[in-house]
Coordinates of C-alpha atoms in Angstrom, one line a residue:
Chain A
Q1 CA -8.4 5.2 -15.6
V2 CA -9.8 3.4 -12.5
E3 CA -10.8 5.6 -9.6
L4 CA -11.4 4.5 -6.0
Q5 CA -13.4 6.4 -3.4
E6 CA -13.7 5.5 0.3
S7 CA -16.7 6.3 2.4
G8 CA -17.8 5.6 5.9
P9 CA -18.2 7.2 9.3
G10 CA -15.3 9.4 10.5
L11 CA -15.8 8.9 14.2
V12 CA -16.7 5.8 16.2
K13 CA -16.6 4.9 19.8
P14 CA -14.4 2.3 21.3
S15 CA -15.8 -1.3 21.2
E16 CA -18.1 -0.4 18.3
T17 CA -18.2 -2.0 14.9
V18 CA -17.4 0.1 11.8
S19 CA -17.8 -0.5 8.1
L20 CA -15.9 1.3 5.4
T21 CA -16.8 1.1 1.7
C22 CA -14.7 1.7 -1.4
S23 CA -16.5 2.4 -4.7
V24 CA -14.7 1.5 -7.9
S25 CA -15.3 3.4 -11.1
G26 CA -13.7 3.5 -14.6
G27 CA -12.6 -0.1 -14.6
A28 CA -13.9 -3.7 -14.0
V29 CA -13.4 -5.4 -10.6
S30 CA -12.4 -8.7 -12.4
S31 CA -8.8 -9.9 -12.5
Y32 CA -7.6 -7.8 -9.6
Y33 CA -7.1 -7.8 -5.8
W34 CA -9.1 -5.1 -3.9
S35 CA -7.3 -4.1 -0.7
W36 CA -7.4 -2.0 2.4
I37 CA -4.2 -0.4 3.7
R38 CA -4.1 1.9 6.7
Q39 CA -1.8 4.5 8.1
A40 CA -1.9 5.6 11.7
P41 CA -1.2 9.3 12.3
G42 CA 2.5 10.0 11.7
Q43 CA 3.2 6.3 11.0
G44 CA 3.9 4.0 8.0
L45 CA 1.6 1.9 5.9
E46 CA 0.0 -1.3 7.1
W47 CA -1.7 -3.8 4.9
V48 CA -5.0 -4.8 6.4
A49 CA -6.8 -7.2 4.0
D50 CA -7.6 -7.9 0.5
I51 CA -10.1 -9.9 -1.7
F52 CA -9.6 -11.3 -5.1
Y53 CA -12.3 -10.8 -7.7
D54 CA -13.3 -14.5 -7.2
G55 CA -14.0 -13.8 -3.5
I56 CA -10.9 -15.4 -2.0
T57 CA -9.7 -13.3 1.0
N58 CA -6.4 -12.6 2.7
Y59 CA -6.0 -10.9 6.1
N60 CA -3.2 -9.5 8.1
P61 CA -2.8 -12.0 11.0
S62 CA -2.6 -9.2 13.5
L63 CA -6.1 -8.1 12.6
K64 CA -7.7 -11.3 11.2
S65 CA -9.9 -11.9 14.3
R66 CA -11.6 -8.5 14.0
V67 CA -11.7 -7.8 10.3
T68 CA -14.0 -8.9 7.4
I69 CA -13.6 -7.9 3.8
S70 CA -16.3 -8.4 1.2
L71 CA -16.8 -7.6 -2.5
D72 CA -20.0 -6.7 -4.3
T73 CA -19.2 -7.1 -8.0
S74 CA -22.6 -6.0 -9.2
K75 CA -22.1 -2.6 -7.5
S76 CA -18.3 -2.4 -8.1
R77 CA -17.6 -1.8 -4.5
F78 CA -15.9 -3.6 -1.6
S79 CA -16.1 -3.1 2.1
L80 CA -14.2 -3.6 5.3
K81 CA -15.8 -4.4 8.6
L82 CA -13.8 -3.9 11.8
I83 CA -15.2 -5.0 15.1
S84 CA -14.3 -4.1 18.7
V85 CA -12.4 -1.0 17.6
T86 CA -9.9 0.7 19.9
A87 CA -7.9 3.9 19.7
A88 CA -5.2 1.9 18.0
D89 CA -7.4 1.5 15.0
T90 CA -7.4 5.3 14.5
A91 CA -5.9 5.8 11.1
V92 CA -6.4 6.9 7.5
Y93 CA -7.8 3.9 5.6
F94 CA -6.9 3.6 2.0
C95 CA -8.5 1.3 -0.5
A96 CA -6.3 0.2 -3.4
R97 CA -6.3 -2.1 -6.4
G98 CA -3.7 -4.8 -6.4
A99 CA -2.2 -6.6 -9.4
P100 CA -2.2 -10.4 -8.7
I101 CA 0.9 -12.4 -8.7
S102 CA -0.7 -14.9 -11.0
I103 CA -4.1 -15.4 -12.7
L104 CA -4.9 -17.7 -9.8
G105 CA -4.4 -14.9 -7.3
A106 CA -2.1 -15.8 -4.3
A107 CA -1.6 -12.2 -3.3
P108 CA -1.2 -8.7 -4.8
K109 CA 2.3 -8.0 -6.1
Y110 CA 1.8 -4.2 -6.1
F111 CA -0.9 -1.6 -5.8
D112 CA -1.4 0.6 -8.8
S113 CA -4.4 2.7 -7.9
W114 CA -5.4 4.2 -4.6
G115 CA -8.3 6.0 -3.1
Q116 CA -7.7 9.4 -1.4
G117 CA -8.1 7.8 2.0
I118 CA -10.6 8.2 4.8
L119 CA -9.7 9.2 8.4
L120 CA -11.3 6.9 11.0
T121 CA -11.1 8.2 14.5
V122 CA -11.9 6.0 17.5
S123 CA -12.7 8.1 20.5
S124 CA -15.4 8.3 23.2
Chain B
Q1 CA 8.3 -2.2 14.0
S2 CA 8.0 -2.6 10.3
A3 CA 8.8 -5.9 8.6
L4 CA 11.1 -4.1 6.1
T5 CA 13.8 -1.7 7.2
Q6 CA 14.3 1.7 5.6
P7 CA 16.4 4.6 6.7
A8 CA 14.3 7.3 8.4
S9 CA 15.6 10.1 6.2
V10 CA 17.7 10.8 3.2
S11 CA 18.6 14.2 1.8
G12 CA 20.3 15.6 -1.2
S13 CA 20.8 18.8 -3.2
P14 CA 18.9 19.6 -6.4
G15 CA 20.4 17.7 -9.3
Q16 CA 22.1 15.1 -7.1
S17 CA 21.3 11.4 -7.0
I18 CA 20.1 9.6 -3.8
S19 CA 19.4 6.0 -3.0
I20 CA 17.0 4.6 -0.4
S21 CA 17.6 1.1 0.9
C22 CA 14.9 -1.4 2.0
T23 CA 16.1 -4.5 3.8
G24 CA 14.1 -7.6 4.3
T25 CA 14.7 -11.3 4.4
S26 CA 14.8 -14.4 2.1
S27 CA 11.1 -14.8 2.7
D28 CA 10.3 -11.5 1.0
I29 CA 12.7 -9.3 -0.9
G30 CA 15.4 -11.9 -1.2
G31 CA 13.0 -14.6 -2.4
Y32 CA 10.8 -12.8 -4.9
D33 CA 10.9 -10.0 -7.4
F34 CA 7.7 -8.5 -6.1
V35 CA 9.2 -5.3 -4.6
S36 CA 7.3 -2.1 -5.2
W37 CA 8.0 1.5 -4.2
Y38 CA 5.5 4.3 -3.3
Q39 CA 5.8 8.0 -3.1
Q40 CA 3.5 9.9 -0.6
H41 CA 3.2 13.6 -0.3
P42 CA 1.7 15.0 2.9
G43 CA -2.0 14.4 3.1
K44 CA -2.1 12.5 -0.1
A45 CA -2.5 8.9 -1.1
P46 CA 0.6 6.8 -1.9
K47 CA 1.6 6.6 -5.6
L48 CA 3.2 3.7 -7.3
M49 CA 6.6 4.6 -8.6
I50 CA 8.3 1.2 -9.2
Y51 CA 6.9 -2.3 -9.4
E52 CA 8.5 -5.8 -9.6
V53 CA 11.8 -4.4 -8.5
S54 CA 12.7 -2.2 -11.4
N55 CA 9.7 -1.4 -13.6
R56 CA 8.3 2.1 -13.9
P57 CA 4.5 2.6 -14.5
S58 CA 3.5 4.7 -17.4
G59 CA 4.0 8.4 -16.6
I60 CA 6.7 7.9 -13.9
S61 CA 9.9 9.9 -14.7
Y62 CA 13.0 7.9 -15.8
R63 CA 14.7 9.7 -12.9
F64 CA 13.3 7.0 -10.7
S65 CA 14.8 3.5 -10.8
G66 CA 14.8 0.4 -8.7
S67 CA 17.1 -2.5 -8.1
K68 CA 17.7 -5.4 -5.8
S69 CA 20.7 -7.2 -4.3
G70 CA 20.1 -10.2 -2.0
D71 CA 17.6 -9.2 0.7
T72 CA 17.9 -5.5 0.0
A73 CA 16.1 -3.4 -2.5
F74 CA 17.0 0.1 -3.6
L75 CA 15.2 3.1 -5.0
T76 CA 17.4 5.6 -6.7
I77 CA 16.3 9.1 -7.6
S78 CA 18.6 10.9 -10.0
G79 CA 18.6 14.6 -10.9
L80 CA 16.8 15.3 -7.6
Q81 CA 14.1 18.0 -7.8
A82 CA 12.1 19.9 -5.3
E83 CA 9.0 18.0 -6.1
D84 CA 10.7 14.8 -5.1
E85 CA 10.5 15.8 -1.5
A86 CA 8.1 13.2 0.0
D87 CA 7.9 10.0 2.0
Y88 CA 8.8 6.8 0.2
Y89 CA 7.7 3.3 1.1
C90 CA 8.9 0.0 -0.1
C91 CA 6.6 -3.0 -0.2
S92 CA 7.1 -6.7 -0.8
Y93 CA 5.2 -9.9 -1.1
K94 CA 6.1 -12.2 1.8
S95 CA 5.8 -16.0 1.9
S96 CA 4.1 -16.2 5.3
S97 CA 0.6 -15.5 6.7
T98 CA 1.4 -11.8 6.3
L99 CA 1.4 -11.7 2.6
V100 CA 2.2 -8.0 2.1
V101 CA 4.8 -6.1 4.1
F102 CA 5.8 -2.5 4.0
G103 CA 8.9 -0.6 5.1
G104 CA 8.7 2.1 7.7
G105 CA 9.1 4.8 5.2
T106 CA 11.9 7.2 4.3
K107 CA 11.5 11.0 4.3
V108 CA 13.4 12.5 1.4
T109 CA 14.5 16.1 1.8
V110 CA 15.7 18.3 -1.0
L111 CA 18.2 20.7 0.5

């Protein structure tokens, strides 16, 4: 049973850069997508980015200019870096494992394991 | 505004069946069988309930079923129980630069 656990600062100031990390345990990082999905307070889910085990990345176009996702297979963890944050980035950030559409990747077709989520608040 | 359209709320009495719709386009729901549904209780992480339109992961009750017709997907909950009260989100692969799209969520209330 794979488990995911997010970590990172809970509070950052506007215009700052923030990094969130997701630690994966109980399963290998190979053959899957590793994703970040966020949920603003009282709102729905928004896909942010994902990375295939081979390092290929996908980004939500609305965030692509400010987001970088990376994967450290040796430590079984992946990270999200978000630059120039604003209050609109305040949300619970979930990390999740995605099943690939094909063995070549393309995109995740569903998310079968999720972390508990971490609240990121952007405020001065 | 979410890429997929869901009703804001659906309610039903215990034991009844309810269905939640999720409408997209030919670029997502209508074009691919990569529709999934997630249940989210307050303060909790989403939980996969249905994948690839109609498949249930291990451990998910048979009371949950999924289907699709054209550009619209459906999640049906039969024999509604108090524990089913939660938010439900649909999700689909999309053949565009936005590869993954979610619905806005539907709040299910058990009367």
